[in-house]
PDB file of C-alpha atoms in Angstrom:
ATOM      1  CA  UNK A1244     126.281  75.875  96.111  1.00  0.00           C
ATOM      2  CA  UNK A1245     129.070  73.366  95.646  1.00  0.00           C
ATOM      3  CA  UNK A1246     130.301  70.705  98.072  1.00  0.00           C
ATOM      4  CA  UNK A1247     133.324  68.594  97.152  1.00  0.00           C
ATOM      5  CA  UNK A1248     135.022  65.969  99.273  1.00  0.00           C
ATOM      6  CA  UNK A1249     138.777  66.053  99.679  1.00  0.00           C
ATOM      7  CA  UNK A1250     139.761  63.465  97.076  1.00  0.00           C
ATOM      8  CA  UNK A1251     137.104  64.501  94.526  1.00  0.00           C
ATOM      9  CA  UNK A1252     135.285  61.151  94.642  1.00  0.00           C
ATOM     10  CA  UNK A1253     131.979  62.876  95.282  1.00  0.00           C
ATOM     11  CA  UNK A1254     130.490  66.295  94.619  1.00  0.00           C
ATOM     12  CA  UNK A1255     127.150  67.940  95.271  1.00  0.00           C
ATOM     13  CA  UNK A1256     126.089  70.959  93.242  1.00  0.00           C
ATOM     14  CA  UNK A1257     122.941  73.017  93.561  1.00  0.00           C
ATOM     15  CA  UNK A1258     122.415  75.344  90.620  1.00  0.00           C
ATOM     16  CA  UNK A1259     119.691  77.755  89.516  1.00  0.00           C
ATOM     17  CA  UNK A1260     117.092  76.257  87.210  1.00  0.00           C
ATOM     18  CA  UNK A1261     118.357  77.924  84.021  1.00  0.00           C
ATOM     19  CA  UNK A1262     119.915  76.400  80.867  1.00  0.00           C
ATOM     20  CA  UNK A1263     123.009  78.566  81.307  1.00  0.00           C
ATOM     21  CA  UNK A1264     124.191  76.508  84.259  1.00  0.00           C
ATOM     22  CA  UNK A1265     123.957  73.052  82.685  1.00  0.00           C
ATOM     23  CA  UNK A1266     127.450  73.373  81.205  1.00  0.00           C
ATOM     24  CA  UNK A1267     128.811  73.746  84.738  1.00  0.00           C
ATOM     25  CA  UNK A1268     127.020  70.567  85.854  1.00  0.00           C
ATOM     26  CA  UNK A1269     128.463  68.457  83.045  1.00  0.00           C
ATOM     27  CA  UNK A1270     131.937  69.993  83.422  1.00  0.00           C
ATOM     28  CA  UNK A1271     131.924  69.093  87.107  1.00  0.00           C
ATOM     29  CA  UNK A1272     130.705  65.531  86.483  1.00  0.00           C
ATOM     30  CA  UNK A1273     133.331  65.089  83.777  1.00  0.00           C
ATOM     31  CA  UNK A1274     136.075  66.276  86.140  1.00  0.00           C
ATOM     32  CA  UNK A1275     135.050  63.772  88.817  1.00  0.00           C
ATOM     33  CA  UNK A1276     134.959  60.972  86.243  1.00  0.00           C
ATOM     34  CA  UNK A1277     138.394  61.878  84.877  1.00  0.00           C
ATOM     35  CA  UNK A1278     139.777  62.009  88.397  1.00  0.00           C
ATOM     36  CA  UNK A1279     138.339  58.536  88.961  1.00  0.00           C
ATOM     37  CA  UNK A1280     140.216  57.130  85.988  1.00  0.00           C
ATOM     38  CA  UNK A1281     137.330  56.918  83.524  1.00  0.00           C
ATOM     39  CA  UNK A1282     138.487  56.993  79.907  1.00  0.00           C
ATOM     40  CA  UNK A1283     137.546  59.643  77.329  1.00  0.00           C
ATOM     41  CA  UNK A1284     134.619  57.658  75.884  1.00  0.00           C
ATOM     42  CA  UNK A1285     132.986  57.077  79.246  1.00  0.00           C
ATOM     43  CA  UNK A1286     133.652  60.660  80.363  1.00  0.00           C
ATOM     44  CA  UNK A1287     131.868  61.833  77.194  1.00  0.00           C
ATOM     45  CA  UNK A1288     128.973  59.472  78.021  1.00  0.00           C
ATOM     46  CA  UNK A1289     128.746  60.850  81.557  1.00  0.00           C
ATOM     47  CA  UNK A1290     128.815  64.456  80.334  1.00  0.00           C
ATOM     48  CA  UNK A1291     126.026  63.665  77.862  1.00  0.00           C
ATOM     49  CA  UNK A1292     123.889  61.862  80.457  1.00  0.00           C
ATOM     50  CA  UNK A1293     124.252  64.684  82.991  1.00  0.00           C
ATOM     51  CA  UNK A1294     123.423  67.259  80.339  1.00  0.00           C
ATOM     52  CA  UNK A1295     120.315  65.386  79.185  1.00  0.00           C
ATOM     53  CA  UNK A1296     119.024  64.806  82.706  1.00  0.00           C
ATOM     54  CA  UNK A1297     119.670  68.408  83.772  1.00  0.00           C
ATOM     55  CA  UNK A1298     118.067  69.710  80.569  1.00  0.00           C
ATOM     56  CA  UNK A1299     114.924  67.691  81.275  1.00  0.00           C
ATOM     57  CA  UNK A1300     114.855  68.958  84.862  1.00  0.00           C
ATOM     58  CA  UNK A1301     115.330  72.618  83.916  1.00  0.00           C
ATOM     59  CA  UNK A1302     112.798  72.445  81.069  1.00  0.00           C
ATOM     60  CA  UNK A1303     110.215  70.721  83.256  1.00  0.00           C
ATOM     61  CA  UNK A1304     110.581  73.344  85.969  1.00  0.00           C
ATOM     62  CA  UNK A1305     110.494  76.256  83.540  1.00  0.00           C
ATOM     63  CA  UNK A1306     107.358  74.870  81.870  1.00  0.00           C
ATOM     64  CA  UNK A1307     105.634  74.730  85.240  1.00  0.00           C
ATOM     65  CA  UNK A1308     106.962  78.031  86.563  1.00  0.00           C
ATOM     66  CA  UNK A1309     109.018  76.313  89.280  1.00  0.00           C
ATOM     67  CA  UNK A1310     112.156  78.184  90.345  1.00  0.00           C
ATOM     68  CA  UNK A1311     113.660  75.725  92.830  1.00  0.00           C
ATOM     69  CA  UNK A1312     117.346  74.921  92.295  1.00  0.00           C
ATOM     70  CA  UNK A1313     118.383  71.652  90.654  1.00  0.00           C
ATOM     71  CA  UNK A1314     120.585  69.311  92.691  1.00  0.00           C
ATOM     72  CA  UNK A1315     123.325  67.199  91.137  1.00  0.00           C
ATOM     73  CA  UNK A1316     125.187  64.583  93.165  1.00  0.00           C
ATOM     74  CA  UNK A1317     128.059  62.603  91.618  1.00  0.00           C
ATOM     75  CA  UNK A1318     129.863  59.762  93.357  1.00  0.00           C
ATOM     76  CA  UNK A1319     132.635  57.565  92.029  1.00  0.00           C
ATOM     77  CA  UNK A1320     133.628  54.216  93.550  1.00  0.00           C
ATOM     78  CA  UNK A1321     134.854  52.428  90.470  1.00  0.00           C
ATOM     79  CA  UNK A1322     131.366  52.925  89.034  1.00  0.00           C
ATOM     80  CA  UNK A1323     130.096  56.443  88.393  1.00  0.00           C
ATOM     81  CA  UNK A1324     126.818  57.223  90.156  1.00  0.00           C
ATOM     82  CA  UNK A1325     124.719  60.322  89.491  1.00  0.00           C
ATOM     83  CA  UNK A1326     121.586  61.659  91.132  1.00  0.00           C
ATOM     84  CA  UNK A1327     119.674  64.677  89.809  1.00  0.00           C
ATOM     85  CA  UNK A1328     116.752  66.107  91.749  1.00  0.00           C
ATOM     86  CA  UNK A1329     114.146  68.578  90.541  1.00  0.00           C
ATOM     87  CA  UNK A1330     110.863  69.788  91.988  1.00  0.00           C
ATOM     88  CA  UNK A1331     108.458  68.557  89.307  1.00  0.00           C
ATOM     89  CA  UNK A1332     106.988  65.186  88.489  1.00  0.00           C
ATOM     90  CA  UNK A1333     107.549  65.555  84.759  1.00  0.00           C
ATOM     91  CA  UNK A1334     108.855  62.031  84.314  1.00  0.00           C
ATOM     92  CA  UNK A1335     105.611  60.624  85.648  1.00  0.00           C
ATOM     93  CA  UNK A1336     103.012  62.591  83.692  1.00  0.00           C
ATOM     94  CA  UNK A1337     103.486  60.663  80.460  1.00  0.00           C
ATOM     95  CA  UNK A1338     105.080  63.582  78.599  1.00  0.00           C
ATOM     96  CA  UNK A1339     108.424  61.826  78.134  1.00  0.00           C
ATOM     97  CA  UNK A1340     108.994  58.719  76.077  1.00  0.00           C
ATOM     98  CA  UNK A1341     111.784  56.265  75.413  1.00  0.00           C
ATOM     99  CA  UNK A1342     110.779  55.923  71.762  1.00  0.00           C
ATOM    100  CA  UNK A1343     113.023  57.669  69.256  1.00  0.00           C
ATOM    101  CA  UNK A1344     111.332  60.305  67.073  1.00  0.00           C
ATOM    102  CA  UNK A1345     110.451  59.263  63.519  1.00  0.00           C
ATOM    103  CA  UNK A1346     112.712  61.737  61.731  1.00  0.00           C
ATOM    104  CA  UNK A1347     111.821  60.528  58.248  1.00  0.00           C
ATOM    105  CA  UNK A1348     108.165  61.039  59.214  1.00  0.00           C
ATOM    106  CA  UNK A1349     108.834  64.647  60.207  1.00  0.00           C
ATOM    107  CA  UNK A1350     109.437  64.289  63.944  1.00  0.00           C
ATOM    108  CA  UNK A1351     112.476  65.255  66.010  1.00  0.00           C
ATOM    109  CA  UNK A1352     112.827  68.959  65.282  1.00  0.00           C
ATOM    110  CA  UNK A1353     111.428  69.857  68.692  1.00  0.00           C
ATOM    111  CA  UNK A1354     113.247  67.213  70.672  1.00  0.00           C
ATOM    112  CA  UNK A1355     112.494  63.711  71.821  1.00  0.00           C
ATOM    113  CA  UNK A1356     115.999  62.264  71.579  1.00  0.00           C
ATOM    114  CA  UNK A1357     117.082  62.911  75.172  1.00  0.00           C
ATOM    115  CA  UNK A1358     115.418  60.107  77.092  1.00  0.00           C
ATOM    116  CA  UNK A1359     116.139  57.454  74.433  1.00  0.00           C
ATOM    117  CA  UNK A1360     119.796  58.515  74.501  1.00  0.00           C
ATOM    118  CA  UNK A1361     119.909  58.179  78.280  1.00  0.00           C
ATOM    119  CA  UNK A1362     118.365  54.718  78.196  1.00  0.00           C
ATOM    120  CA  UNK A1363     120.860  53.539  75.599  1.00  0.00           C
ATOM    121  CA  UNK A1364     124.022  54.973  77.210  1.00  0.00           C
ATOM    122  CA  UNK A1365     123.558  54.481  80.953  1.00  0.00           C
ATOM    123  CA  UNK A1366     124.319  51.075  82.435  1.00  0.00           C
ATOM    124  CA  UNK A1367     121.468  51.644  84.883  1.00  0.00           C
ATOM    125  CA  UNK A1368     118.821  54.381  84.806  1.00  0.00           C
ATOM    126  CA  UNK A1369     115.953  54.923  87.238  1.00  0.00           C
ATOM    127  CA  UNK A1370     113.335  57.568  87.994  1.00  0.00           C
ATOM    128  CA  UNK A1371     111.817  58.092  91.416  1.00  0.00           C
ATOM    129  CA  UNK A1372     108.886  60.257  92.394  1.00  0.00           C
ATOM    130  CA  UNK A1373     109.791  62.188  95.530  1.00  0.00           C
ATOM    131  CA  UNK A1374     107.455  62.723  98.462  1.00  0.00           C
ATOM    132  CA  UNK A1375     107.256  66.430  97.616  1.00  0.00           C
ATOM    133  CA  UNK A1376     106.162  65.674  94.048  1.00  0.00           C
ATOM    134  CA  UNK A1377     109.617  66.166  92.544  1.00  0.00           C
ATOM    135  CA  UNK A1378     111.695  63.720  90.533  1.00  0.00           C
ATOM    136  CA  UNK A1379     114.997  62.049  91.303  1.00  0.00           C
ATOM    137  CA  UNK A1380     116.840  60.614  88.310  1.00  0.00           C
ATOM    138  CA  UNK A1381     119.649  58.219  89.085  1.00  0.00           C
ATOM    139  CA  UNK A1382     122.016  56.537  86.692  1.00  0.00           C
ATOM    140  CA  UNK A1383     125.295  54.693  86.813  1.00  0.00           C
ATOM    141  CA  UNK A1384     128.090  54.198  84.318  1.00  0.00           C
ATOM    142  CA  UNK A1385     130.758  51.531  84.478  1.00  0.00           C
ATOM    143  CA  UNK A1386     134.331  52.235  83.412  1.00  0.00           C
ATOM    144  CA  UNK A1387     134.078  49.784  80.554  1.00  0.00           C
ATOM    145  CA  UNK A1388     131.637  50.685  77.818  1.00  0.00           C
ATOM    146  CA  UNK A1389     129.004  48.075  77.139  1.00  0.00           C
ATOM    147  CA  UNK A1390     128.182  47.459  73.490  1.00  0.00           C
ATOM    148  CA  UNK A1391     125.538  49.944  72.427  1.00  0.00           C
ATOM    149  CA  UNK A1392     123.218  49.033  69.604  1.00  0.00           C
ATOM    150  CA  UNK A1393     122.627  51.807  67.119  1.00  0.00           C
ATOM    151  CA  UNK A1394     119.019  52.391  66.171  1.00  0.00           C
TER     152      UNK A1394
ATOM    153  CA  UNK B 675     141.423  77.827  83.376  1.00  0.00           C
ATOM    154  CA  UNK B 676     138.379  78.102  81.139  1.00  0.00           C
ATOM    155  CA  UNK B 677     136.093  81.015  81.762  1.00  0.00           C
ATOM    156  CA  UNK B 678     132.326  80.522  82.010  1.00  0.00           C
ATOM    157  CA  UNK B 679     131.993  82.570  78.803  1.00  0.00           C
ATOM    158  CA  UNK B 680     134.028  79.923  76.938  1.00  0.00           C
ATOM    159  CA  UNK B 681     131.647  77.223  78.101  1.00  0.00           C
ATOM    160  CA  UNK B 682     128.420  78.759  76.889  1.00  0.00           C
ATOM    161  CA  UNK B 683     129.175  80.642  73.692  1.00  0.00           C
ATOM    162  CA  UNK B 684     129.154  79.169  70.212  1.00  0.00           C
ATOM    163  CA  UNK B 685     131.532  80.272  67.509  1.00  0.00           C
ATOM    164  CA  UNK B 686     129.589  80.426  64.222  1.00  0.00           C
ATOM    165  CA  UNK B 687     131.407  81.180  60.957  1.00  0.00           C
ATOM    166  CA  UNK B 688     130.129  81.204  57.392  1.00  0.00           C
ATOM    167  CA  UNK B 689     132.111  80.438  54.278  1.00  0.00           C
ATOM    168  CA  UNK B 690     131.662  78.936  50.810  1.00  0.00           C
ATOM    169  CA  UNK B 691     133.080  75.679  49.498  1.00  0.00           C
ATOM    170  CA  UNK B 692     132.234  74.824  45.912  1.00  0.00           C
ATOM    171  CA  UNK B 693     128.418  75.105  45.788  1.00  0.00           C
ATOM    172  CA  UNK B 694     127.957  74.721  49.540  1.00  0.00           C
ATOM    173  CA  UNK B 695     127.297  77.384  52.115  1.00  0.00           C
ATOM    174  CA  UNK B 696     129.427  76.206  55.040  1.00  0.00           C
ATOM    175  CA  UNK B 697     128.535  76.943  58.641  1.00  0.00           C
ATOM    176  CA  UNK B 698     131.453  76.079  60.900  1.00  0.00           C
ATOM    177  CA  UNK B 699     130.488  75.632  64.537  1.00  0.00           C
ATOM    178  CA  UNK B 700     132.807  75.780  67.531  1.00  0.00           C
ATOM    179  CA  UNK B 701     131.976  75.215  71.184  1.00  0.00           C
ATOM    180  CA  UNK B 702     129.384  73.144  73.009  1.00  0.00           C
ATOM    181  CA  UNK B 703     125.859  72.692  71.631  1.00  0.00           C
ATOM    182  CA  UNK B 704     123.296  72.269  74.385  1.00  0.00           C
ATOM    183  CA  UNK B 705     119.931  73.661  75.434  1.00  0.00           C
ATOM    184  CA  UNK B 706     121.518  77.040  76.195  1.00  0.00           C
ATOM    185  CA  UNK B 707     123.500  77.494  72.983  1.00  0.00           C
ATOM    186  CA  UNK B 708     121.238  75.625  70.526  1.00  0.00           C
ATOM    187  CA  UNK B 709     118.911  78.608  69.971  1.00  0.00           C
ATOM    188  CA  UNK B 710     121.796  80.675  68.566  1.00  0.00           C
ATOM    189  CA  UNK B 711     122.691  77.835  66.198  1.00  0.00           C
ATOM    190  CA  UNK B 712     119.050  77.504  65.106  1.00  0.00           C
ATOM    191  CA  UNK B 713     118.867  81.264  64.525  1.00  0.00           C
ATOM    192  CA  UNK B 714     122.064  81.258  62.472  1.00  0.00           C
ATOM    193  CA  UNK B 715     120.896  78.352  60.330  1.00  0.00           C
ATOM    194  CA  UNK B 716     117.581  80.123  59.674  1.00  0.00           C
ATOM    195  CA  UNK B 717     119.557  83.237  58.676  1.00  0.00           C
ATOM    196  CA  UNK B 718     121.795  81.273  56.293  1.00  0.00           C
ATOM    197  CA  UNK B 719     118.839  79.438  54.770  1.00  0.00           C
ATOM    198  CA  UNK B 720     116.888  82.655  54.365  1.00  0.00           C
ATOM    199  CA  UNK B 721     118.351  83.417  50.946  1.00  0.00           C
ATOM    200  CA  UNK B 722     116.977  80.329  49.183  1.00  0.00           C
ATOM    201  CA  UNK B 723     120.144  78.427  49.962  1.00  0.00           C
ATOM    202  CA  UNK B 724     119.820  74.764  48.983  1.00  0.00           C
ATOM    203  CA  UNK B 725     123.318  73.432  49.678  1.00  0.00           C
ATOM    204  CA  UNK B 726     124.399  73.671  53.309  1.00  0.00           C
ATOM    205  CA  UNK B 727     127.294  72.018  55.103  1.00  0.00           C
ATOM    206  CA  UNK B 728     127.454  72.210  58.887  1.00  0.00           C
ATOM    207  CA  UNK B 729     130.995  71.627  60.116  1.00  0.00           C
ATOM    208  CA  UNK B 730     131.078  70.149  63.631  1.00  0.00           C
ATOM    209  CA  UNK B 731     134.834  69.533  63.746  1.00  0.00           C
ATOM    210  CA  UNK B 732     135.322  72.167  66.452  1.00  0.00           C
ATOM    211  CA  UNK B 733     132.315  71.116  68.504  1.00  0.00           C
ATOM    212  CA  UNK B 734     133.309  69.571  71.806  1.00  0.00           C
ATOM    213  CA  UNK B 735     129.831  68.567  72.922  1.00  0.00           C
ATOM    214  CA  UNK B 736     126.490  67.893  71.247  1.00  0.00           C
ATOM    215  CA  UNK B 737     123.333  66.790  73.033  1.00  0.00           C
ATOM    216  CA  UNK B 738     119.769  65.998  71.988  1.00  0.00           C
ATOM    217  CA  UNK B 739     118.856  69.673  71.732  1.00  0.00           C
ATOM    218  CA  UNK B 740     121.546  70.116  69.098  1.00  0.00           C
ATOM    219  CA  UNK B 741     120.283  67.082  67.232  1.00  0.00           C
ATOM    220  CA  UNK B 742     116.859  68.699  67.111  1.00  0.00           C
ATOM    221  CA  UNK B 743     118.335  71.820  65.515  1.00  0.00           C
ATOM    222  CA  UNK B 744     120.089  69.739  62.848  1.00  0.00           C
ATOM    223  CA  UNK B 745     116.898  67.788  62.153  1.00  0.00           C
ATOM    224  CA  UNK B 746     115.107  71.107  61.697  1.00  0.00           C
ATOM    225  CA  UNK B 747     117.750  72.265  59.215  1.00  0.00           C
ATOM    226  CA  UNK B 748     117.411  69.038  57.260  1.00  0.00           C
ATOM    227  CA  UNK B 749     113.631  69.466  57.187  1.00  0.00           C
ATOM    228  CA  UNK B 750     113.931  73.037  55.819  1.00  0.00           C
ATOM    229  CA  UNK B 751     116.317  71.851  53.102  1.00  0.00           C
ATOM    230  CA  UNK B 752     114.208  68.819  52.193  1.00  0.00           C
ATOM    231  CA  UNK B 753     111.242  71.131  51.702  1.00  0.00           C
ATOM    232  CA  UNK B 754     113.203  72.957  48.986  1.00  0.00           C
ATOM    233  CA  UNK B 755     114.866  69.833  47.534  1.00  0.00           C
ATOM    234  CA  UNK B 756     118.135  70.934  49.073  1.00  0.00           C
ATOM    235  CA  UNK B 757     121.088  69.089  50.498  1.00  0.00           C
ATOM    236  CA  UNK B 758     122.489  69.112  54.035  1.00  0.00           C
ATOM    237  CA  UNK B 759     125.923  67.691  54.756  1.00  0.00           C
ATOM    238  CA  UNK B 760     127.329  67.299  58.277  1.00  0.00           C
ATOM    239  CA  UNK B 761     131.102  67.266  58.676  1.00  0.00           C
ATOM    240  CA  UNK B 762     132.154  65.270  61.727  1.00  0.00           C
ATOM    241  CA  UNK B 763     134.942  62.880  62.695  1.00  0.00           C
ATOM    242  CA  UNK B 764     134.843  63.063  66.481  1.00  0.00           C
ATOM    243  CA  UNK B 765     133.915  59.643  67.884  1.00  0.00           C
ATOM    244  CA  UNK B 766     131.862  60.930  70.822  1.00  0.00           C
ATOM    245  CA  UNK B 767     129.800  63.190  68.542  1.00  0.00           C
ATOM    246  CA  UNK B 768     129.350  60.472  65.911  1.00  0.00           C
ATOM    247  CA  UNK B 769     128.191  58.146  68.676  1.00  0.00           C
ATOM    248  CA  UNK B 770     125.235  60.446  69.379  1.00  0.00           C
ATOM    249  CA  UNK B 771     124.204  60.238  65.722  1.00  0.00           C
ATOM    250  CA  UNK B 772     124.639  56.451  65.690  1.00  0.00           C
ATOM    251  CA  UNK B 773     122.673  55.724  68.859  1.00  0.00           C
ATOM    252  CA  UNK B 774     119.731  57.796  67.675  1.00  0.00           C
ATOM    253  CA  UNK B 775     119.753  56.282  64.187  1.00  0.00           C
ATOM    254  CA  UNK B 776     120.510  59.682  62.667  1.00  0.00           C
ATOM    255  CA  UNK B 777     123.742  58.463  61.103  1.00  0.00           C
ATOM    256  CA  UNK B 778     121.467  56.748  58.574  1.00  0.00           C
ATOM    257  CA  UNK B 779     119.462  59.915  57.961  1.00  0.00           C
ATOM    258  CA  UNK B 780     122.157  62.583  57.708  1.00  0.00           C
ATOM    259  CA  UNK B 781     124.834  62.751  55.030  1.00  0.00           C
ATOM    260  CA  UNK B 782     127.834  62.722  57.390  1.00  0.00           C
ATOM    261  CA  UNK B 783     131.244  63.221  55.836  1.00  0.00           C
ATOM    262  CA  UNK B 784     134.729  63.299  57.278  1.00  0.00           C
ATOM    263  CA  UNK B 785     136.337  66.156  55.403  1.00  0.00           C
ATOM    264  CA  UNK B 786     135.170  69.602  54.395  1.00  0.00           C
ATOM    265  CA  UNK B 787     137.676  69.527  51.553  1.00  0.00           C
ATOM    266  CA  UNK B 788     135.757  66.658  49.923  1.00  0.00           C
ATOM    267  CA  UNK B 789     132.589  68.699  49.382  1.00  0.00           C
TER     268      UNK B 789
END
């Protein structure tokens, strides 16, 4: 289900909880950002952030056998705001960490880069536990890229 | 107008360049497409290959799932004293390697012709 306002400054997409649909979510977010005058670097950041957040949501639901749709809301008012809602509390059970995997020590093959990437790219990133036990991830991205420290 | 099929499929092509097996990837690497990349890499590495170059020049998007696949390939090659080279010049892809510290771990080069 897709809802778009007339001037494409906000969109709301509900999509089935399956990896196949994540490309649609990031394509839509990228289109709204481009329409809002965000440059190529920031559009790429937004696409990456949306993809990482949606991937976490879909994986968390699949791991718990939850089939509820994922909700993506994008809003642009000079700053790009995103909200992604799933039906699990995966961000609050301690299974996700902001620490980068130790690749030299043999970690990283099975993931672990997503949340650290999000923390380093988003200008603001928050996680909220919903009343129904689900998670809402919100982040915002300014038009100008802040200096990002490589690890 | 791009079709949904264009968004989700990877283009995977093998070739040889000097002593390197080259796997050229096209498309977007995410949680949906990464398994096909992982499978292809395993197939290429199956024949005791020790020199692999993965060309990302036609990749429009790479997320953390794709990074995991590349880390796995590097691990396989390290186990056999092999060599993995990543070909990439796109700033937004290189940024993903830099932020995660993987630009210091992978041998990233800017031109397949320089292998």
